[in-house]
Coordinates of C-alpha atoms and ligand atoms in Angstrom, one line a residue:
Chain K
X1 CA 0.1 -0.1 0.2
X2 CA 1.3 3.3 -0.9
X3 CA 0.7 6.6 1.7
X4 CA 0.7 9.6 0.1
X5 CA 2.9 11.9 2.4
X6 CA 2.4 15.2 0.4
X7 CA -1.2 15.3 1.1
X8 CA -1.9 17.2 4.5
X9 CA 1.8 17.1 5.3
X10 CA 1.7 19.9 7.6
X11 CA -1.4 18.3 10.0
X12 CA 0.0 14.4 9.8
X13 CA 1.7 13.1 12.5
X14 CA 4.4 10.7 11.9
X15 CA 5.4 7.8 13.7
X16 CA 2.3 6.1 12.4
X17 CA 3.6 2.4 12.9
X18 CA 0.5 0.4 12.0
X19 CA -1.2 2.3 9.0
X20 CA -0.4 0.9 5.8
X21 CA 1.2 -2.5 7.9
X22 CA -0.4 -5.7 7.3
X23 CA -1.4 -7.0 10.6
X24 CA -2.7 -10.3 11.5
X25 CA -6.6 -10.5 12.9
X26 CA -6.6 -11.5 16.0
X27 CA -9.9 -13.6 15.6
X28 CA -8.5 -15.4 12.6
X29 CA -6.6 -18.3 14.2
X30 CA -10.1 -19.2 16.0
X31 CA -11.9 -19.1 12.5
X32 CA -9.7 -21.3 10.5
X33 CA -9.5 -24.0 13.2
X34 CA -13.1 -24.0 13.5
X35 CA -12.3 -23.1 17.3
X36 CA -14.1 -19.2 17.4
X37 CA -17.5 -20.1 19.7
X38 CA -20.6 -18.5 17.7
X39 CA -23.6 -18.5 20.0
X40 CA -25.4 -21.4 18.5
X41 CA -22.0 -23.3 19.7
X42 CA -23.2 -23.3 23.2
X43 CA -25.4 -26.4 24.2
X44 CA -27.0 -27.2 27.4
X45 CA -28.8 -29.9 29.1
X46 CA -32.6 -29.7 28.7
X47 CA -32.6 -26.7 26.1
X48 CA -35.6 -26.1 24.8
X49 CA -36.5 -24.4 21.2
X50 CA -38.6 -21.9 20.7
X51 CA -40.6 -21.4 17.5
X52 CA -42.7 -18.3 16.4
X53 CA -46.0 -18.4 15.0
X54 CA -46.5 -15.5 12.7
X55 CA -48.9 -13.5 11.1
X56 CA -49.8 -14.8 7.3
X57 CA -51.4 -11.2 6.8
X58 CA -50.0 -7.7 6.1
X59 CA -52.6 -6.0 8.3
X60 CA -55.3 -7.9 10.0
X61 CA -57.1 -7.5 13.7
X62 CA -56.8 -10.5 16.0
X63 CA -60.3 -11.8 17.0
X64 CA -59.0 -14.6 19.1
X65 CA -55.9 -16.9 19.6
X66 CA -56.4 -20.8 20.7
X67 CA -53.4 -22.6 21.7
X68 CA -55.0 -25.3 23.6
X69 CA -54.1 -27.7 20.6
X70 CA -50.2 -26.8 20.6
X71 CA -50.0 -26.9 24.3
X72 CA -51.1 -30.7 24.0
X73 CA -48.8 -31.6 21.5
X74 CA -45.8 -34.0 22.8
X75 CA -42.8 -32.0 23.6
X76 CA -44.5 -28.8 24.2
X77 CA -43.4 -27.3 27.6
X78 CA -44.4 -23.9 27.1
X79 CA -47.0 -21.5 25.0
X80 CA -46.2 -18.1 25.2
X81 CA -48.7 -14.7 24.0
X82 CA -48.6 -11.2 24.5
X83 CA -50.1 -11.3 27.8
X84 CA -46.9 -13.3 29.5
X85 CA -44.7 -10.7 28.3
X86 CA -44.6 -7.6 30.9
X87 CA -43.8 -4.7 29.3
X88 CA -45.2 -5.8 25.6
X89 CA -45.4 -2.6 23.8
X90 CA -41.5 -1.0 23.2
X91 CA -39.4 0.6 20.8
X92 CA -35.7 0.4 21.0
X93 CA -35.0 4.2 20.5
X94 CA -36.8 4.7 23.4
X95 CA -33.1 4.6 25.2
X96 CA -32.4 8.1 23.7
X97 CA -35.8 9.4 24.2
X98 CA -37.1 8.4 20.6
X99 CA -40.5 7.4 21.0
X100 CA -43.4 6.6 21.4
X101 CA -43.3 2.9 22.2
X102 CA -44.9 1.7 19.2
X103 CA -43.9 -2.0 18.6
X104 CA -45.2 -5.2 20.2
X105 CA -43.5 -8.1 21.3
X106 CA -46.0 -10.4 20.6
X107 CA -49.2 -9.4 18.7
X108 CA -51.8 -7.7 20.9
X109 CA -55.1 -7.5 19.1
X110 CA -53.5 -6.5 15.7
X111 CA -50.8 -7.7 13.4
X112 CA -49.4 -4.9 11.0
X113 CA -47.3 -6.7 8.7
X114 CA -46.9 -10.2 7.4
X115 CA -44.6 -12.0 9.6
X116 CA -45.2 -10.4 12.5
X117 CA -44.5 -12.8 16.0
X118 CA -47.7 -13.9 17.3
X119 CA -47.3 -16.8 20.0
X120 CA -44.0 -18.0 20.8
X121 CA -43.9 -22.1 21.2
X122 CA -41.2 -23.5 23.4
X123 CA -40.7 -27.6 23.0
X124 CA -38.0 -30.2 23.9
X125 CA -37.1 -30.3 20.2
X126 CA -37.1 -28.1 17.2
X127 CA -39.4 -30.4 15.6
X128 CA -41.9 -30.5 18.5
X129 CA -42.0 -26.7 18.1
X130 CA -42.6 -26.5 15.0
X131 CA -45.4 -29.1 14.6
X132 CA -47.2 -27.2 17.8
X133 CA -46.8 -24.0 16.1
X134 CA -48.7 -25.0 13.3
X135 CA -51.4 -26.0 15.7
X136 CA -52.1 -22.7 17.2
X137 CA -55.5 -21.3 15.8
X138 CA -55.4 -17.5 15.3
X139 CA -58.7 -15.9 13.9
X140 CA -57.9 -12.6 11.8
X141 CA -60.5 -10.0 10.5
X142 CA -58.1 -8.8 7.3
X143 CA -57.9 -5.2 7.1
X144 CA -56.6 -2.9 4.1
X145 CA -53.1 -2.6 3.8
X146 CA -50.7 0.1 2.6
X147 CA -47.5 -0.9 0.7
X148 CA -46.4 2.1 -1.0
X149 CA -45.0 5.7 0.9
X150 CA -47.1 8.0 -1.3
X151 CA -50.3 5.9 -0.8
X152 CA -49.5 5.7 2.9
X153 CA -49.1 9.9 3.0
X154 CA -52.3 10.4 1.1
X155 CA -55.8 11.5 3.4
X156 CA -57.8 8.3 4.0
X157 CA -55.0 5.6 3.6
X158 CA -55.3 2.9 6.2
X159 CA -53.7 3.8 9.4
X160 CA -51.0 1.3 10.1
X161 CA -49.6 1.9 13.4
X162 CA -52.1 3.8 16.1
X163 CA -49.3 4.6 18.3
X164 CA -48.5 7.1 15.9
X165 CA -51.7 7.8 15.0
X166 CA -50.6 9.1 11.4
X167 CA -48.6 7.2 8.5
X168 CA -45.2 9.2 9.6
X169 CA -42.9 9.8 12.6
X170 CA -43.9 13.3 14.2
X171 CA -40.5 14.9 14.7
X172 CA -40.4 17.9 16.8
X173 CA -39.9 19.6 13.4
X174 CA -43.3 18.3 12.4
X175 CA -44.2 15.8 10.0
X176 CA -40.5 15.5 8.4
X177 CA -36.9 16.8 9.6
X178 CA -36.3 20.3 7.8
X179 CA -33.0 21.9 6.9
X180 CA -33.5 25.8 5.5
X181 CA -30.4 27.4 4.1
X182 CA -30.3 30.4 2.1
X183 CA -33.4 31.0 -0.2
X184 CA -33.8 27.8 -2.6
X185 CA -36.7 29.4 -4.8
X186 CA -34.2 32.7 -5.3
X187 CA -31.8 30.1 -6.3
X188 CA -33.7 28.2 -8.7
X189 CA -34.8 31.6 -10.2
X190 CA -31.3 32.9 -11.1
X191 CA -30.1 29.1 -12.3
X192 CA -29.5 28.5 -15.9
X193 CA -30.8 25.1 -15.8
X194 CA -33.1 23.4 -13.4
X195 CA -33.4 19.3 -13.3
X196 CA -35.6 17.5 -10.9
X197 CA -35.4 13.6 -10.7
X198 CA -36.5 11.2 -8.6
X199 CA -34.7 7.9 -7.2
X200 CA -36.3 4.7 -5.6
X201 CA -34.6 1.8 -4.3
X202 CA -36.1 -1.5 -2.6
X203 CA -35.3 -2.9 0.7
X204 CA -32.3 -5.0 0.8
X205 CA -31.5 -8.0 3.0
X206 CA -28.6 -8.3 4.7
X207 CA -28.4 -12.1 4.6
X208 CA -25.7 -12.8 7.2
X209 CA -24.1 -16.2 6.6
X210 CA -25.0 -16.9 10.5
X211 CA -28.8 -16.2 10.9
X212 CA -30.3 -14.0 14.0
X213 CA -30.5 -15.8 17.2
X214 CA -29.8 -16.3 20.9
X215 CA -29.2 -19.5 23.4
X216 CA -30.1 -18.3 27.1
X217 CA -29.2 -20.2 30.3
X218 CA -31.0 -19.9 33.5
X219 CA -28.2 -19.3 36.3
X220 CA -30.5 -20.7 38.9
X221 CA -30.4 -17.7 41.0
X222 CA -33.0 -15.4 38.9
X223 CA -29.9 -14.4 36.7
X224 CA -29.7 -15.3 33.0
X225 CA -27.1 -15.7 30.6
X226 CA -27.9 -14.8 26.8
X227 CA -25.4 -15.6 24.6
X228 CA -26.5 -13.5 21.6
X229 CA -25.0 -12.2 18.1
X230 CA -26.5 -9.0 18.5
X231 CA -24.5 -6.2 17.2
X232 CA -25.9 -3.8 20.0
X233 CA -25.2 -5.6 23.0
X234 CA -26.3 -2.7 25.5
X235 CA -29.0 -1.8 23.6
X236 CA -30.2 -5.2 23.6
X237 CA -29.4 -5.3 27.6
X238 CA -31.4 -2.3 28.6
X239 CA -34.6 -2.9 26.1
X240 CA -34.4 -6.3 27.6
X241 CA -34.6 -5.0 31.0
X242 CA -37.6 -2.7 30.3
X243 CA -39.6 -5.3 28.1
X244 CA -39.0 -8.2 30.9
X245 CA -39.0 -5.3 33.8
X246 CA -35.9 -6.9 35.2
X247 CA -33.1 -5.0 36.4
X248 CA -29.8 -5.3 34.3
X249 CA -27.9 -7.1 36.8
X250 CA -29.9 -9.8 36.3
X251 CA -29.1 -10.3 32.3
X252 CA -25.5 -11.5 31.9
X253 CA -25.0 -10.9 28.0
X254 CA -22.4 -12.6 26.4
X255 CA -21.6 -12.0 22.6
X256 CA -19.1 -9.7 20.3
X257 CA -18.8 -12.8 18.1
X258 CA -21.3 -12.3 14.9
X259 CA -21.4 -14.6 12.1
X260 CA -22.1 -11.4 9.7
X261 CA -24.0 -8.8 10.6
X262 CA -24.1 -5.7 8.3
X263 CA -26.4 -3.9 10.6
X264 CA -29.1 -6.4 10.3
X265 CA -28.7 -7.6 14.0
X266 CA -29.0 -4.4 15.9
X267 CA -32.5 -4.9 16.7
X268 CA -33.8 -6.3 19.9
X269 CA -35.8 -9.3 18.4
X270 CA -35.1 -12.5 19.6
X271 CA -33.3 -11.9 23.2
X272 CA -36.4 -10.7 25.1
X273 CA -38.8 -13.3 24.5
X274 CA -35.9 -16.5 24.8
X275 CA -35.0 -15.0 28.3
X276 CA -38.7 -14.8 29.2
X277 CA -39.0 -18.6 27.8
X278 CA -36.1 -19.5 30.1
X279 CA -37.4 -17.4 33.1
X280 CA -41.0 -18.9 32.8
X281 CA -39.6 -22.8 32.0
X282 CA -36.3 -22.8 34.1
X283 CA -34.6 -24.2 31.2
X284 CA -32.3 -22.9 29.0
X285 CA -33.6 -21.9 25.6
X286 CA -32.4 -21.5 22.2
X287 CA -34.2 -19.2 19.4
X288 CA -32.5 -19.3 16.2
X289 CA -34.2 -17.8 12.9
X290 CA -34.4 -20.2 9.9
X291 CA -32.9 -19.1 6.6
X292 CA -36.4 -18.3 5.5
X293 CA -36.8 -16.3 8.8
X294 CA -33.6 -14.5 8.2
X295 CA -34.8 -13.7 4.8
X296 CA -38.4 -12.5 5.0
X297 CA -38.4 -11.3 8.9
X298 CA -35.4 -9.8 10.0
X299 CA -35.4 -5.7 9.0
X300 CA -33.9 -4.9 5.4
X301 CA -32.2 -1.6 4.4
X302 CA -35.3 0.4 4.0
X303 CA -37.1 1.0 0.9
X304 CA -36.1 5.0 0.3
X305 CA -37.7 7.5 -1.9
X306 CA -35.4 10.4 -3.2
X307 CA -36.4 13.3 -5.1
X308 CA -33.7 15.8 -5.9
X309 CA -34.4 19.4 -7.5
X310 CA -31.3 21.5 -8.5
X311 CA -30.5 24.7 -9.7
X312 CA -27.2 24.7 -12.0
X313 CA -25.0 27.6 -13.6
X314 CA -23.5 27.3 -17.0
X315 CA -20.1 27.6 -15.5
X316 CA -20.7 24.6 -13.3
X317 CA -21.6 26.1 -9.7
X318 CA -25.0 24.4 -8.1
X319 CA -27.1 27.6 -7.0
X320 CA -29.8 25.4 -5.2
X321 CA -30.8 22.1 -4.1
X322 CA -34.1 20.4 -2.7
X323 CA -34.3 17.3 -1.5
X324 CA -37.4 15.6 -0.6
X325 CA -36.2 12.0 1.1
X326 CA -39.1 9.1 2.3
X327 CA -37.5 6.4 4.1
X328 CA -40.0 3.4 4.4
X329 CA -40.0 2.3 8.3
X330 CA -42.5 -0.4 7.5
X331 CA -44.7 -1.1 10.4
X332 CA -42.5 0.0 13.0
X333 CA -40.0 2.6 13.8
X334 CA -36.9 0.9 15.2
X335 CA -34.3 2.9 13.7
X336 CA -35.9 4.3 10.8
X337 CA -36.9 7.7 12.7
X338 CA -32.8 7.8 13.0
X339 CA -32.3 7.0 9.8
X340 CA -34.5 9.6 7.8
X341 CA -32.9 12.1 10.1
X342 CA -29.5 10.9 9.1
X343 CA -30.5 11.7 5.4
X344 CA -31.7 15.4 6.6
X345 CA -27.9 15.9 8.0
X346 CA -26.4 14.4 5.2
X347 CA -28.0 16.4 2.0
X348 CA -26.9 18.1 0.4
X349 CA -23.8 15.7 0.0
X350 CA -20.0 16.9 0.1
X351 CA -20.8 19.8 -1.8
X352 CA -20.9 23.4 -0.8
X353 CA -24.4 24.7 -2.1
X354 CA -25.7 28.3 -0.9
X355 CA -29.2 27.7 -1.0
X356 CA -30.6 24.3 0.5
X357 CA -34.3 22.8 1.3
X358 CA -34.2 19.6 2.8
X359 CA -37.5 17.4 4.1
X360 CA -37.1 13.8 5.2
X361 CA -39.9 11.6 6.1
X362 CA -39.9 8.5 8.0
X363 CA -43.1 6.6 6.5
X364 CA -45.2 3.9 8.0
X365 CA -46.5 1.1 5.8
X366 CA -47.5 -2.7 6.1
X367 CA -44.1 -4.0 5.2
X368 CA -41.4 -5.8 7.0
X369 CA -39.8 -3.3 9.5
X370 CA -36.9 -1.6 8.1
X371 CA -33.9 -0.8 10.4
X372 CA -30.1 -0.4 10.1
X373 CA -27.8 -1.2 7.1
X374 CA -24.3 -0.2 6.1
X375 CA -24.5 3.4 6.3
X376 CA -28.5 3.6 6.5
X377 CA -30.1 6.9 5.7
X378 CA -27.0 8.0 3.7
X379 CA -26.3 5.2 0.9
X380 CA -29.1 5.3 -1.1
X381 CA -29.2 9.5 -0.9
X382 CA -25.2 9.0 -1.6
X383 CA -26.5 7.0 -5.2
X384 CA -29.2 9.6 -5.7
X385 CA -26.7 12.4 -5.4
X386 CA -24.2 11.0 -7.2
X387 CA -26.5 9.9 -10.7
X388 CA -27.8 13.3 -10.2
X389 CA -24.5 14.8 -10.3
X390 CA -23.4 13.0 -13.4
X391 CA -26.9 13.9 -14.9
X392 CA -26.1 17.7 -14.6
X393 CA -22.4 17.6 -15.6
X394 CA -24.2 16.0 -18.9
X395 CA -26.6 18.7 -19.1
X396 CA -24.5 21.4 -19.1
X397 CA -21.6 19.9 -21.1
X398 CA -18.9 19.5 -18.3
X399 CA -16.6 16.7 -17.2
X400 CA -18.3 14.8 -14.3
X401 CA -15.1 14.9 -12.2
X402 CA -14.3 18.7 -13.1
X403 CA -17.9 19.4 -12.3
X404 CA -17.5 18.0 -8.8
X405 CA -14.4 19.8 -8.2
X406 CA -16.5 23.1 -8.7
X407 CA -18.9 22.3 -6.0
X408 CA -16.5 20.1 -3.7
X409 CA -17.1 21.4 -0.1
X410 CA -13.6 22.9 1.5
X411 CA -12.8 23.7 5.0
X412 CA -14.2 26.7 6.4
X413 CA -17.4 26.5 4.1
X414 CA -20.7 26.5 6.2
X415 CA -22.9 23.2 5.5
X416 CA -26.5 23.5 5.2
X417 CA -27.2 22.5 8.6
X418 CA -24.8 25.0 9.8
X419 CA -21.7 23.2 10.9
X420 CA -18.8 24.5 9.3
X421 CA -16.5 22.0 7.5
X422 CA -13.6 20.5 9.0
X423 CA -11.2 18.1 7.8
X424 CA -12.6 17.6 4.2
X425 CA -10.5 16.1 1.8
X426 CA -12.9 15.1 -0.8
X427 CA -10.6 17.3 -3.5
X428 CA -7.6 15.3 -2.6
X429 CA -9.5 12.1 -3.0
X430 CA -10.8 13.2 -6.2
X431 CA -6.8 14.3 -7.3
X432 CA -5.9 10.8 -6.4
X433 CA -8.8 8.9 -7.9
X434 CA -8.1 11.2 -11.2
X435 CA -4.9 9.9 -11.4
X436 CA -5.5 6.0 -10.3
X437 CA -8.4 5.8 -12.9
X438 CA -6.3 7.9 -15.4
X439 CA -9.3 10.4 -16.1
X440 CA -7.1 13.9 -16.3
X441 CA -9.0 16.8 -15.2
X442 CA -7.8 20.3 -15.9
X443 CA -4.7 21.6 -14.2
X444 CA -6.4 24.1 -12.1
X445 CA -8.6 21.2 -10.4
X446 CA -5.2 19.6 -9.6
X447 CA -3.7 22.3 -7.9
X448 CA -7.0 22.8 -5.4
X449 CA -6.8 22.1 -2.0
X450 CA -9.7 21.5 0.7
X451 CA -7.8 24.0 2.7
X452 CA -9.3 27.7 1.9
X453 CA -6.2 29.5 2.5
X454 CA -4.5 30.3 -0.9
X455 CA -7.2 28.7 -2.5
Chain J
X1 CA -39.1 -42.4 19.7
X2 CA -36.8 -45.3 18.8
X3 CA -33.0 -44.6 18.7
X4 CA -30.4 -45.7 16.5
X5 CA -27.1 -46.6 16.9
X6 CA -24.2 -44.8 14.8
X7 CA -20.6 -45.1 14.9
X8 CA -18.0 -43.6 12.4
X9 CA -14.5 -42.1 12.6
X10 CA -14.0 -38.5 13.1
X11 CA -10.9 -36.9 12.5
X12 CA -9.3 -40.0 13.5
X13 CA -11.0 -40.9 16.3
X14 CA -14.0 -43.6 17.0
X15 CA -17.4 -41.8 18.0
X16 CA -20.6 -44.1 18.6
X17 CA -23.6 -42.4 19.5
X18 CA -27.4 -43.2 19.7
X19 CA -29.5 -40.7 17.7
X20 CA -32.9 -40.5 16.7
X21 CA -33.9 -41.8 13.2
X22 CA -33.9 -38.9 10.9
X23 CA -31.1 -36.6 12.7
X24 CA -28.9 -35.0 10.4
X25 CA -24.9 -35.2 10.4
X26 CA -24.8 -31.3 11.1
X27 CA -26.9 -32.2 14.3
X28 CA -25.2 -34.9 15.8
X29 CA -21.6 -33.7 14.8
X30 CA -22.7 -30.2 16.7
X31 CA -25.0 -31.3 19.6
X32 CA -24.0 -34.7 20.1
X33 CA -20.4 -35.1 19.4
X34 CA -19.6 -31.4 20.4
X35 CA -17.6 -30.8 17.2
X36 CA -18.9 -27.3 16.7
X37 CA -16.6 -26.4 13.7
X38 CA -19.2 -27.5 10.6
X39 CA -21.7 -24.2 11.1
X40 CA -25.6 -24.2 9.8
X41 CA -26.3 -21.5 7.9
X42 CA -29.2 -22.4 6.3
X43 CA -30.1 -26.3 7.0
X44 CA -31.2 -26.6 3.4
X45 CA -28.4 -27.3 1.3
X46 CA -27.9 -23.8 0.2
X47 CA -25.0 -22.4 1.6
X48 CA -22.1 -25.0 2.3
X49 CA -21.4 -23.6 6.0
X50 CA -21.9 -27.2 7.2
X51 CA -19.2 -29.1 4.8
X52 CA -17.5 -31.9 5.6
X53 CA -15.6 -34.7 4.2
X54 CA -17.1 -37.8 4.4
X55 CA -15.0 -41.0 2.7
X56 CA -12.9 -38.1 1.0
X57 CA -16.2 -36.6 -0.9
X58 CA -17.2 -33.3 0.1
X59 CA -20.8 -33.6 1.5
X60 CA -23.2 -30.9 3.3
X61 CA -23.8 -32.5 6.6
X62 CA -27.4 -30.7 7.0
X63 CA -28.5 -32.8 3.8
X64 CA -26.9 -36.1 5.4
X65 CA -28.7 -38.4 7.8
X66 CA -26.1 -39.2 10.5
X67 CA -27.8 -43.0 10.1
X68 CA -26.4 -43.4 6.7
X69 CA -22.7 -42.6 8.0
X70 CA -22.1 -45.8 9.9
X71 CA -18.5 -46.8 9.0
X72 CA -17.5 -43.8 7.5
X73 CA -14.8 -41.8 7.9
X74 CA -15.2 -38.4 8.5
X75 CA -13.1 -35.1 8.8
X76 CA -14.0 -31.6 9.8
X77 CA -12.0 -28.4 9.9
X78 CA -11.7 -28.9 13.5
X79 CA -9.1 -32.1 12.8
X80 CA -7.2 -30.3 10.4
X81 CA -4.3 -28.8 12.2
X82 CA -2.1 -31.8 13.4
X83 CA 0.0 -31.5 16.6
X84 CA -0.8 -27.8 16.9
X85 CA 0.5 -26.9 13.4
X86 CA -1.7 -25.5 10.9
X87 CA -2.4 -27.0 7.7
X88 CA -1.2 -25.1 4.7
X89 CA -5.2 -24.0 3.9
X90 CA -5.2 -22.7 7.4
X91 CA -1.9 -20.6 7.4
X92 CA -2.9 -19.5 3.7
X93 CA -6.6 -18.2 4.8
X94 CA -4.9 -16.9 7.7
X95 CA -2.4 -14.7 5.8
X96 CA -4.7 -13.7 3.0
X97 CA -7.0 -12.1 5.1
X98 CA -9.6 -14.6 4.1
X99 CA -11.6 -14.7 6.9
X100 CA -13.8 -11.9 8.3
X101 CA -16.8 -12.8 10.4
X102 CA -15.4 -16.7 10.1
X103 CA -18.7 -18.3 9.7
X104 CA -18.2 -19.7 6.1
X105 CA -14.5 -20.4 6.8
X106 CA -14.6 -24.2 8.0
X107 CA -17.1 -25.0 4.9
X108 CA -14.7 -23.1 2.5
X109 CA -11.7 -24.9 4.2
X110 CA -13.3 -28.6 3.7
X111 CA -14.1 -27.4 0.0
X112 CA -10.7 -26.4 -0.6
X113 CA -9.2 -29.4 0.9
X114 CA -10.8 -31.9 -1.2
X115 CA -9.9 -29.6 -4.2
X116 CA -6.3 -29.5 -3.0
X117 CA -6.3 -33.5 -2.3
X118 CA -7.4 -34.1 -6.1
X119 CA -5.8 -31.4 -8.1
X120 CA -2.7 -30.2 -6.3
X121 CA -1.9 -27.6 -8.8
X122 CA -5.3 -26.0 -9.5
X123 CA -6.3 -23.3 -12.0
X124 CA -7.9 -20.2 -10.7
X125 CA -11.3 -21.3 -12.2
X126 CA -11.0 -25.0 -10.5
X127 CA -10.6 -22.9 -7.6
X128 CA -13.8 -20.9 -8.2
X129 CA -15.8 -23.8 -9.4
X130 CA -14.6 -25.9 -6.0
X131 CA -16.2 -23.2 -4.0
X132 CA -19.1 -22.6 -5.7
X133 CA -21.1 -24.2 -3.1
X134 CA -20.1 -22.4 -0.2
X135 CA -21.4 -18.6 0.2
X136 CA -19.3 -16.2 1.7
X137 CA -21.4 -12.8 3.0
X138 CA -18.4 -11.0 4.1
X139 CA -15.1 -11.1 2.2
X140 CA -16.3 -11.0 -1.6
X141 CA -14.3 -14.2 -2.2
X142 CA -11.1 -13.0 -3.8
X143 CA -9.1 -13.2 -0.7
X144 CA -10.4 -16.8 -0.3
X145 CA -9.5 -17.5 -3.8
X146 CA -6.2 -16.1 -3.3
X147 CA -5.6 -18.4 -0.2
X148 CA -6.6 -21.5 -1.9
X149 CA -4.2 -20.8 -4.6
X150 CA -1.4 -19.9 -2.2
X151 CA -1.5 -23.5 -0.1
X152 CA -1.5 -25.0 -3.6
X153 CA 1.7 -23.3 -4.3
X154 CA 2.8 -24.1 -0.8
X155 CA 1.8 -27.8 -0.8
X156 CA 3.9 -28.4 -4.4
X157 CA 6.9 -26.3 -3.3
X158 CA 7.0 -28.9 -0.1
X159 CA 6.5 -31.8 -2.1
X160 CA 9.3 -30.8 -4.7
Ligands
FES1 S1 -26.3 -25.5 6.4 FE1 -26.0 -26.9 5.1 S2 -25.6 -26.3 3.2 FE2 -26.7 -24.7 4.8
FES2 S1 -16.2 -14.4 6.5 FE1 -18.2 -13.8 6.9 S2 -19.1 -15.2 5.8 FE2 -17.3 -15.4 5.1

């Protein structure tokens, strides 16, 4: 690896010994010998297996649940419904005061997406749990469902989640997160060209090789050890403590070894119900998603829609940018109000634009709840922004890389959300990319710097 | 339910268990015998994480009934290092950064071992073909392909 020491020569500290050096990963010896202990490698005598009865409908009222046949099935030890869960309505971000609590651990009176957990069955074997789950009878009254964000925002759309009362997350700023900077309409008025485009993405599943799950062992003193592949250990611990109304010191979480996560294992989904099962039966419990559950049930990256309207001058300057972003949370919040908010903070991208208007909505639909995935709230936005940048460059007949140099943010520039730019390196990255990709740009761009001084 | 006896050699040592008829080899190895090096990624024959070697053949242990393995010679990644010395494939996976989360690694190493046992000097295409039943969601495969090629070179140098 080549380190370009001429960039930021005056701010770089030398004496870096690790950067640029290959170093063995500490966990690899365990991986190549098969010794690394993933949660499912723990096995306890008398361990029960938990299987979930899930909603076959996108939106339905539950008239009744009959678990009597399932309870009689050989090998079944316990069947759990909403009434068994001490604090059944929760939301993970309540820990950072992002409410209201809007999601049920086990469905209570209503299901809001196809696959929602309704009844948990604990049995001696996976097979017995699966067979008994098939014997649980749930009487549903199917309700109209909405799957499209724009449809969901129209008046008269089916209400997805009563805890919100409307099909969008209500921020303290209102129906969306808003950023206002300069005068965007004045910017459009003076622009040589205006380009408005919309970009859309589908949900994306992380598909980790190891599915989501946990193994719980009671320690015999009202304390429970939970071996889990969560990516959010303390979020899970604290939310479990709320859901089960148990002090945190009764919960011992062991994790850190994750067979692929990519953001898909940050929700608090398997642990509370498995610990509850262990508590109510006094037995170890294993709850592991099947591959089908991993694909259909675990939160994907949110579907997004991004509408970008830009005003650009013939000389390449973007003078106004208006972005409206929609994040499809699915039926419940999970991390999506935060994802949509990140989008608001991220636009207009790494470019300095004098007039900016941003609205980002977190929308509820009857789809699988979405959540975190690698740069959620930002990644799809970057796709939209960069495709838009290429289109703008084409519109004014300019090289797309030179067009980005003209608009790149630099140290000292005020960003739309009122933070001065610091430590920018976009120009230097593009200079390096220009060399590496053999995509030459005019000398004046190669002489630019992210530093304002002398620029 | 009636139990069935099953007896086989696992990484050179004799194992005997009573299992329920219909138990997969993956389940028997992991939950009965305690060799957790084969991983269950899908339990439906699509990911390769559960790969083991049975009588020299690469097999998916999630689709193999344990009771069909009586008398078989079974090898898993847990038995690959000899006397604490890593097998060249294990060494190469370490050195080439061919593991990230590591969940696919034992299965990958099994698939690679069967390839190198039969084709000591494989082409890149041979390696890609041999690993085509094993899914890795983390590494992007290239470091794994490189690791297998490196191990093959190390093997043939040792043999020379
Ligand atoms: S667990 Fe056997 S192929 Fe996936
Ligand atoms: S290293 Fe994670 S699946 Fe391959």
